[in-house]
PDB file of C-alpha atoms in Angstrom:
ATOM      1  CA  UNK A 714       7.306  49.601 105.610  1.00 70.00           C
ATOM      2  CA  UNK A 715       6.917  46.842 103.043  1.00 74.00           C
ATOM      3  CA  UNK A 716      10.178  45.208 104.128  1.00 72.00           C
ATOM      4  CA  UNK A 717       9.230  45.519 107.796  1.00 78.00           C
ATOM      5  CA  UNK A 718       5.916  43.774 107.063  1.00 84.00           C
ATOM      6  CA  UNK A 719       7.738  40.685 105.826  1.00 83.00           C
ATOM      7  CA  UNK A 720       6.285  40.983 102.325  1.00 87.00           C
ATOM      8  CA  UNK A 721       8.602  40.317  99.394  1.00 91.00           C
ATOM      9  CA  UNK A 722       9.535  43.304  97.254  1.00 92.00           C
ATOM     10  CA  UNK A 723      10.800  43.517  93.679  1.00 94.00           C
ATOM     11  CA  UNK A 724      11.250  46.842  91.907  1.00 94.00           C
ATOM     12  CA  UNK A 725      10.202  46.691  88.257  1.00 94.00           C
ATOM     13  CA  UNK A 726      11.704  49.531  86.294  1.00 92.00           C
ATOM     14  CA  UNK A 727      11.926  50.487  82.662  1.00 88.00           C
ATOM     15  CA  UNK A 728      15.001  52.548  83.559  1.00 90.00           C
ATOM     16  CA  UNK A 729      17.273  52.417  80.533  1.00 92.00           C
ATOM     17  CA  UNK A 730      19.485  55.420  81.176  1.00 93.00           C
ATOM     18  CA  UNK A 731      21.541  53.799  83.944  1.00 92.00           C
ATOM     19  CA  UNK A 732      22.816  50.407  85.059  1.00 94.00           C
ATOM     20  CA  UNK A 733      20.974  48.640  87.865  1.00 93.00           C
ATOM     21  CA  UNK A 734      23.941  49.380  90.120  1.00 95.00           C
ATOM     22  CA  UNK A 735      23.613  53.134  89.530  1.00 94.00           C
ATOM     23  CA  UNK A 736      19.831  52.934  89.919  1.00 94.00           C
ATOM     24  CA  UNK A 737      20.239  51.195  93.298  1.00 96.00           C
ATOM     25  CA  UNK A 738      22.891  53.716  94.349  1.00 96.00           C
ATOM     26  CA  UNK A 739      20.391  56.556  93.773  1.00 94.00           C
ATOM     27  CA  UNK A 740      17.691  54.749  95.751  1.00 94.00           C
ATOM     28  CA  UNK A 741      20.071  54.082  98.632  1.00 95.00           C
ATOM     29  CA  UNK A 742      21.037  57.767  98.674  1.00 97.00           C
ATOM     30  CA  UNK A 743      17.321  58.504  99.185  1.00 95.00           C
ATOM     31  CA  UNK A 744      17.222  56.113 102.143  1.00 92.00           C
ATOM     32  CA  UNK A 745      15.884  52.935 100.521  1.00 90.00           C
ATOM     33  CA  UNK A 746      17.442  49.630 101.576  1.00 90.00           C
ATOM     34  CA  UNK A 747      17.449  47.930  98.153  1.00 92.00           C
ATOM     35  CA  UNK A 748      19.865  45.515  96.482  1.00 94.00           C
ATOM     36  CA  UNK A 749      20.571  44.989  92.779  1.00 94.00           C
ATOM     37  CA  UNK A 750      18.928  41.543  93.058  1.00 93.00           C
ATOM     38  CA  UNK A 751      15.659  43.296  93.970  1.00 94.00           C
ATOM     39  CA  UNK A 752      15.568  45.207  90.674  1.00 95.00           C
ATOM     40  CA  UNK A 753      14.035  43.801  87.492  1.00 93.00           C
ATOM     41  CA  UNK A 754      15.139  45.928  84.534  1.00 95.00           C
ATOM     42  CA  UNK A 755      15.014  45.620  80.721  1.00 95.00           C
ATOM     43  CA  UNK A 756      18.763  45.528  79.956  1.00 95.00           C
ATOM     44  CA  UNK A 757      19.488  42.199  81.722  1.00 92.00           C
ATOM     45  CA  UNK A 758      16.366  40.731  80.086  1.00 90.00           C
ATOM     46  CA  UNK A 759      17.651  41.877  76.689  1.00 95.00           C
ATOM     47  CA  UNK A 760      21.082  40.352  77.384  1.00 94.00           C
ATOM     48  CA  UNK A 761      19.454  36.988  78.182  1.00 90.00           C
ATOM     49  CA  UNK A 762      17.484  37.168  74.931  1.00 93.00           C
ATOM     50  CA  UNK A 763      20.590  38.087  72.912  1.00 97.00           C
ATOM     51  CA  UNK A 764      22.540  35.139  74.364  1.00 96.00           C
ATOM     52  CA  UNK A 765      19.653  32.689  73.850  1.00 93.00           C
ATOM     53  CA  UNK A 766      19.349  33.610  70.169  1.00 97.00           C
ATOM     54  CA  UNK A 767      22.998  34.251  69.372  1.00 97.00           C
ATOM     55  CA  UNK A 768      22.248  37.863  68.447  1.00 98.00           C
ATOM     56  CA  UNK A 769      24.895  40.579  68.170  1.00 98.00           C
ATOM     57  CA  UNK A 770      23.359  43.997  68.751  1.00 99.00           C
ATOM     58  CA  UNK A 771      23.917  47.442  67.419  1.00 99.00           C
ATOM     59  CA  UNK A 772      23.131  49.481  70.534  1.00 99.00           C
ATOM     60  CA  UNK A 773      21.116  52.678  70.412  1.00 99.00           C
ATOM     61  CA  UNK A 774      20.995  53.248  74.159  1.00 98.00           C
ATOM     62  CA  UNK A 775      22.084  55.840  76.703  1.00 97.00           C
ATOM     63  CA  UNK A 776      25.863  55.919  77.233  1.00 97.00           C
ATOM     64  CA  UNK A 777      25.392  55.113  80.932  1.00 96.00           C
ATOM     65  CA  UNK A 778      23.594  51.855  80.066  1.00 96.00           C
ATOM     66  CA  UNK A 779      26.322  50.453  77.783  1.00 97.00           C
ATOM     67  CA  UNK A 780      28.133  48.658  80.686  1.00 96.00           C
ATOM     68  CA  UNK A 781      25.097  46.332  81.058  1.00 95.00           C
ATOM     69  CA  UNK A 782      26.030  44.938  77.612  1.00 98.00           C
ATOM     70  CA  UNK A 783      29.783  44.609  78.300  1.00 97.00           C
ATOM     71  CA  UNK A 784      29.835  40.821  77.911  1.00 96.00           C
ATOM     72  CA  UNK A 785      27.699  40.757  74.757  1.00 98.00           C
ATOM     73  CA  UNK A 786      29.375  40.355  71.353  1.00 98.00           C
ATOM     74  CA  UNK A 787      28.583  43.446  69.296  1.00 98.00           C
ATOM     75  CA  UNK A 788      30.719  42.707  66.225  1.00 97.00           C
ATOM     76  CA  UNK A 789      28.928  42.521  62.868  1.00 97.00           C
ATOM     77  CA  UNK A 790      25.464  43.339  64.317  1.00 98.00           C
ATOM     78  CA  UNK A 791      22.481  41.196  63.327  1.00 98.00           C
ATOM     79  CA  UNK A 792      19.907  43.130  65.375  1.00 99.00           C
ATOM     80  CA  UNK A 793      19.285  46.537  66.921  1.00 99.00           C
ATOM     81  CA  UNK A 794      18.674  47.113  70.641  1.00 99.00           C
ATOM     82  CA  UNK A 795      16.850  50.326  71.423  1.00 98.00           C
ATOM     83  CA  UNK A 796      16.653  51.986  74.840  1.00 96.00           C
ATOM     84  CA  UNK A 797      15.986  55.491  76.101  1.00 94.00           C
ATOM     85  CA  UNK A 798      19.037  57.008  74.457  1.00 96.00           C
ATOM     86  CA  UNK A 799      18.032  60.591  75.407  1.00 93.00           C
ATOM     87  CA  UNK A 800      20.443  62.956  73.616  1.00 94.00           C
ATOM     88  CA  UNK A 801      21.754  60.013  71.561  1.00 96.00           C
ATOM     89  CA  UNK A 802      18.412  59.961  69.716  1.00 96.00           C
ATOM     90  CA  UNK A 803      19.823  62.053  66.890  1.00 97.00           C
ATOM     91  CA  UNK A 804      18.806  61.827  63.250  1.00 98.00           C
ATOM     92  CA  UNK A 805      22.191  60.282  62.410  1.00 98.00           C
ATOM     93  CA  UNK A 806      21.902  57.592  65.099  1.00 98.00           C
ATOM     94  CA  UNK A 807      18.298  56.721  64.247  1.00 98.00           C
ATOM     95  CA  UNK A 808      19.167  56.598  60.562  1.00 98.00           C
ATOM     96  CA  UNK A 809      22.120  54.300  61.269  1.00 99.00           C
ATOM     97  CA  UNK A 810      19.792  51.920  63.140  1.00 99.00           C
ATOM     98  CA  UNK A 811      17.284  52.163  60.271  1.00 99.00           C
ATOM     99  CA  UNK A 812      19.947  51.346  57.659  1.00 99.00           C
ATOM    100  CA  UNK A 813      21.168  48.335  59.621  1.00 98.00           C
ATOM    101  CA  UNK A 814      17.633  46.991  60.043  1.00 99.00           C
ATOM    102  CA  UNK A 815      16.535  47.633  56.462  1.00 98.00           C
ATOM    103  CA  UNK A 816      19.679  45.872  55.218  1.00 98.00           C
ATOM    104  CA  UNK A 817      18.963  42.671  57.167  1.00 97.00           C
ATOM    105  CA  UNK A 818      17.227  39.723  55.552  1.00 96.00           C
ATOM    106  CA  UNK A 819      15.202  39.218  58.749  1.00 96.00           C
ATOM    107  CA  UNK A 820      15.453  42.443  60.750  1.00 98.00           C
ATOM    108  CA  UNK A 821      15.287  42.123  64.541  1.00 99.00           C
ATOM    109  CA  UNK A 822      14.494  45.180  66.642  1.00 99.00           C
ATOM    110  CA  UNK A 823      14.571  44.684  70.408  1.00 98.00           C
ATOM    111  CA  UNK A 824      13.173  47.547  72.458  1.00 97.00           C
ATOM    112  CA  UNK A 825      13.867  47.927  76.161  1.00 96.00           C
ATOM    113  CA  UNK A 826      10.413  49.448  76.596  1.00 92.00           C
ATOM    114  CA  UNK A 827       7.572  51.038  74.715  1.00 89.00           C
ATOM    115  CA  UNK A 828       6.627  53.961  76.900  1.00 86.00           C
ATOM    116  CA  UNK A 829       5.388  57.044  75.093  1.00 89.00           C
ATOM    117  CA  UNK A 830       6.755  59.617  77.511  1.00 88.00           C
ATOM    118  CA  UNK A 831       7.909  60.166  81.073  1.00 84.00           C
ATOM    119  CA  UNK A 832       8.101  63.069  83.483  1.00 84.00           C
ATOM    120  CA  UNK A 833      11.328  64.788  84.520  1.00 87.00           C
ATOM    121  CA  UNK A 834      11.744  67.839  86.726  1.00 90.00           C
ATOM    122  CA  UNK A 835      11.782  70.088  83.634  1.00 93.00           C
ATOM    123  CA  UNK A 836       8.673  68.508  82.084  1.00 92.00           C
ATOM    124  CA  UNK A 837       7.554  65.594  79.926  1.00 92.00           C
ATOM    125  CA  UNK A 838      10.032  63.860  77.612  1.00 92.00           C
ATOM    126  CA  UNK A 839       9.589  61.426  74.742  1.00 94.00           C
ATOM    127  CA  UNK A 840      10.327  57.844  75.763  1.00 92.00           C
ATOM    128  CA  UNK A 841      11.770  54.944  73.788  1.00 95.00           C
ATOM    129  CA  UNK A 842       8.366  53.888  72.420  1.00 95.00           C
ATOM    130  CA  UNK A 843       8.145  56.907  70.129  1.00 97.00           C
ATOM    131  CA  UNK A 844      11.467  56.020  68.501  1.00 98.00           C
ATOM    132  CA  UNK A 845      10.600  52.319  68.427  1.00 98.00           C
ATOM    133  CA  UNK A 846       7.419  53.129  66.493  1.00 98.00           C
ATOM    134  CA  UNK A 847       9.406  55.230  64.010  1.00 98.00           C
ATOM    135  CA  UNK A 848      11.768  52.319  63.261  1.00 99.00           C
ATOM    136  CA  UNK A 849       8.884  49.827  63.123  1.00 99.00           C
ATOM    137  CA  UNK A 850       7.095  52.011  60.583  1.00 98.00           C
ATOM    138  CA  UNK A 851      10.169  52.761  58.488  1.00 98.00           C
ATOM    139  CA  UNK A 852      11.276  49.105  58.341  1.00 98.00           C
ATOM    140  CA  UNK A 853       7.772  47.558  58.289  1.00 98.00           C
ATOM    141  CA  UNK A 854       8.636  45.333  61.262  1.00 98.00           C
ATOM    142  CA  UNK A 855       7.382  44.653  64.778  1.00 98.00           C
ATOM    143  CA  UNK A 856       9.772  45.244  67.672  1.00 98.00           C
ATOM    144  CA  UNK A 857      10.182  42.725  70.475  1.00 97.00           C
ATOM    145  CA  UNK A 858       9.668  44.570  73.750  1.00 95.00           C
ATOM    146  CA  UNK A 859      11.592  43.206  76.733  1.00 94.00           C
ATOM    147  CA  UNK A 860      10.633  45.876  79.289  1.00 90.00           C
ATOM    148  CA  UNK A 861       7.253  46.783  80.727  1.00 90.00           C
ATOM    149  CA  UNK A 862       4.503  46.046  79.677  1.00 90.00           C
ATOM    150  CA  UNK A 863       5.831  42.789  78.153  1.00 92.00           C
ATOM    151  CA  UNK A 864       4.496  39.655  79.834  1.00 91.00           C
ATOM    152  CA  UNK A 865       7.982  38.129  79.865  1.00 87.00           C
ATOM    153  CA  UNK A 866       9.242  41.088  81.918  1.00 92.00           C
ATOM    154  CA  UNK A 867       6.630  40.583  84.645  1.00 94.00           C
ATOM    155  CA  UNK A 868       7.159  36.813  84.625  1.00 90.00           C
ATOM    156  CA  UNK A 869      10.843  37.457  85.278  1.00 88.00           C
ATOM    157  CA  UNK A 870       9.998  39.669  88.273  1.00 92.00           C
ATOM    158  CA  UNK A 871       7.613  37.029  89.639  1.00 94.00           C
ATOM    159  CA  UNK A 872      10.309  34.369  89.252  1.00 88.00           C
ATOM    160  CA  UNK A 873      12.701  36.566  91.253  1.00 88.00           C
ATOM    161  CA  UNK A 874      10.068  36.892  93.980  1.00 92.00           C
ATOM    162  CA  UNK A 875       9.181  33.207  93.858  1.00 93.00           C
ATOM    163  CA  UNK A 876       5.433  33.855  93.868  1.00 95.00           C
ATOM    164  CA  UNK A 877       2.597  33.176  91.408  1.00 97.00           C
ATOM    165  CA  UNK A 878       0.893  36.183  89.761  1.00 97.00           C
ATOM    166  CA  UNK A 879      -2.260  35.906  91.859  1.00 97.00           C
ATOM    167  CA  UNK A 880      -0.190  36.473  95.023  1.00 96.00           C
ATOM    168  CA  UNK A 881       1.470  39.660  93.746  1.00 96.00           C
ATOM    169  CA  UNK A 882       0.386  43.243  93.259  1.00 95.00           C
ATOM    170  CA  UNK A 883       2.020  45.800  90.991  1.00 96.00           C
ATOM    171  CA  UNK A 884       2.030  49.410  92.163  1.00 94.00           C
ATOM    172  CA  UNK A 885       2.899  51.989  89.521  1.00 93.00           C
ATOM    173  CA  UNK A 886       2.121  55.353  87.939  1.00 88.00           C
ATOM    174  CA  UNK A 887       1.720  54.235  84.319  1.00 87.00           C
ATOM    175  CA  UNK A 888      -1.702  52.860  83.397  1.00 90.00           C
ATOM    176  CA  UNK A 889      -0.365  51.004  80.335  1.00 87.00           C
ATOM    177  CA  UNK A 890       3.137  49.836  81.252  1.00 86.00           C
ATOM    178  CA  UNK A 891       2.647  49.204  84.969  1.00 92.00           C
ATOM    179  CA  UNK A 892      -1.031  48.454  85.538  1.00 94.00           C
ATOM    180  CA  UNK A 893      -1.914  47.010  82.123  1.00 94.00           C
ATOM    181  CA  UNK A 894       1.257  44.938  81.849  1.00 93.00           C
ATOM    182  CA  UNK A 895       0.790  43.425  85.300  1.00 95.00           C
ATOM    183  CA  UNK A 896      -2.860  42.617  84.651  1.00 96.00           C
ATOM    184  CA  UNK A 897      -1.960  40.904  81.345  1.00 94.00           C
ATOM    185  CA  UNK A 898       0.300  38.652  83.417  1.00 93.00           C
ATOM    186  CA  UNK A 899      -2.469  37.782  85.888  1.00 96.00           C
ATOM    187  CA  UNK A 900      -1.381  40.120  88.669  1.00 97.00           C
ATOM    188  CA  UNK A 901      -3.466  42.676  90.485  1.00 96.00           C
ATOM    189  CA  UNK A 902      -2.352  46.268  90.007  1.00 96.00           C
ATOM    190  CA  UNK A 903      -2.716  49.623  91.687  1.00 94.00           C
ATOM    191  CA  UNK A 904      -2.119  52.999  90.041  1.00 93.00           C
ATOM    192  CA  UNK A 905      -0.672  55.763  92.208  1.00 92.00           C
ATOM    193  CA  UNK A 906      -1.472  59.423  91.623  1.00 84.00           C
ATOM    194  CA  UNK A 907       2.124  60.584  91.401  1.00 77.00           C
ATOM    195  CA  UNK A 908       4.727  60.676  88.644  1.00 64.00           C
ATOM    196  CA  UNK A 909       3.026  60.326  85.272  1.00 60.00           C
ATOM    197  CA  UNK A 910      -0.509  60.185  86.600  1.00 60.00           C
ATOM    198  CA  UNK A 911      -2.703  63.134  85.512  1.00 59.00           C
TER     199      UNK A 911
END
């Protein structure tokens, strides 16, 4: 209905378990007419940041997200990029990220989000934010968040739409990442009573 109304639409997702292409494929299978260009996601934002700063990441992300970083130099890492790694969030993998960060003169931790949890069909699951906080605490550092609710993330979505914040509305199920993040950017926001909402 939104497309039929002539309004512009940009999907803002903190999806970090799949590439944008796979995310769009799932949406199309459900009947949504969406293109990759209509999806703002954390991984491309992280890649831009890595290129801008000449950073070479150690990736602690879901295996299905790794292709988003295919063109990024990962030799001799000078930062850690953290996403929702799901089953890859093992003690060994977290400890490897910790050791890399603690061994850096100026540790850089880039997190693709800071959500606390999300809902799956089998129940609630810890999100990347819980693991980000563990590394922040252990290394006494502050992570740079490139996904929701970061202002830069919403500014990127607005740039894709070509509209100022006061002409946009964010609709989401997360009071902090969706609603709060959008409001921090000057947008109006609406929380839906589905998904995470309780």
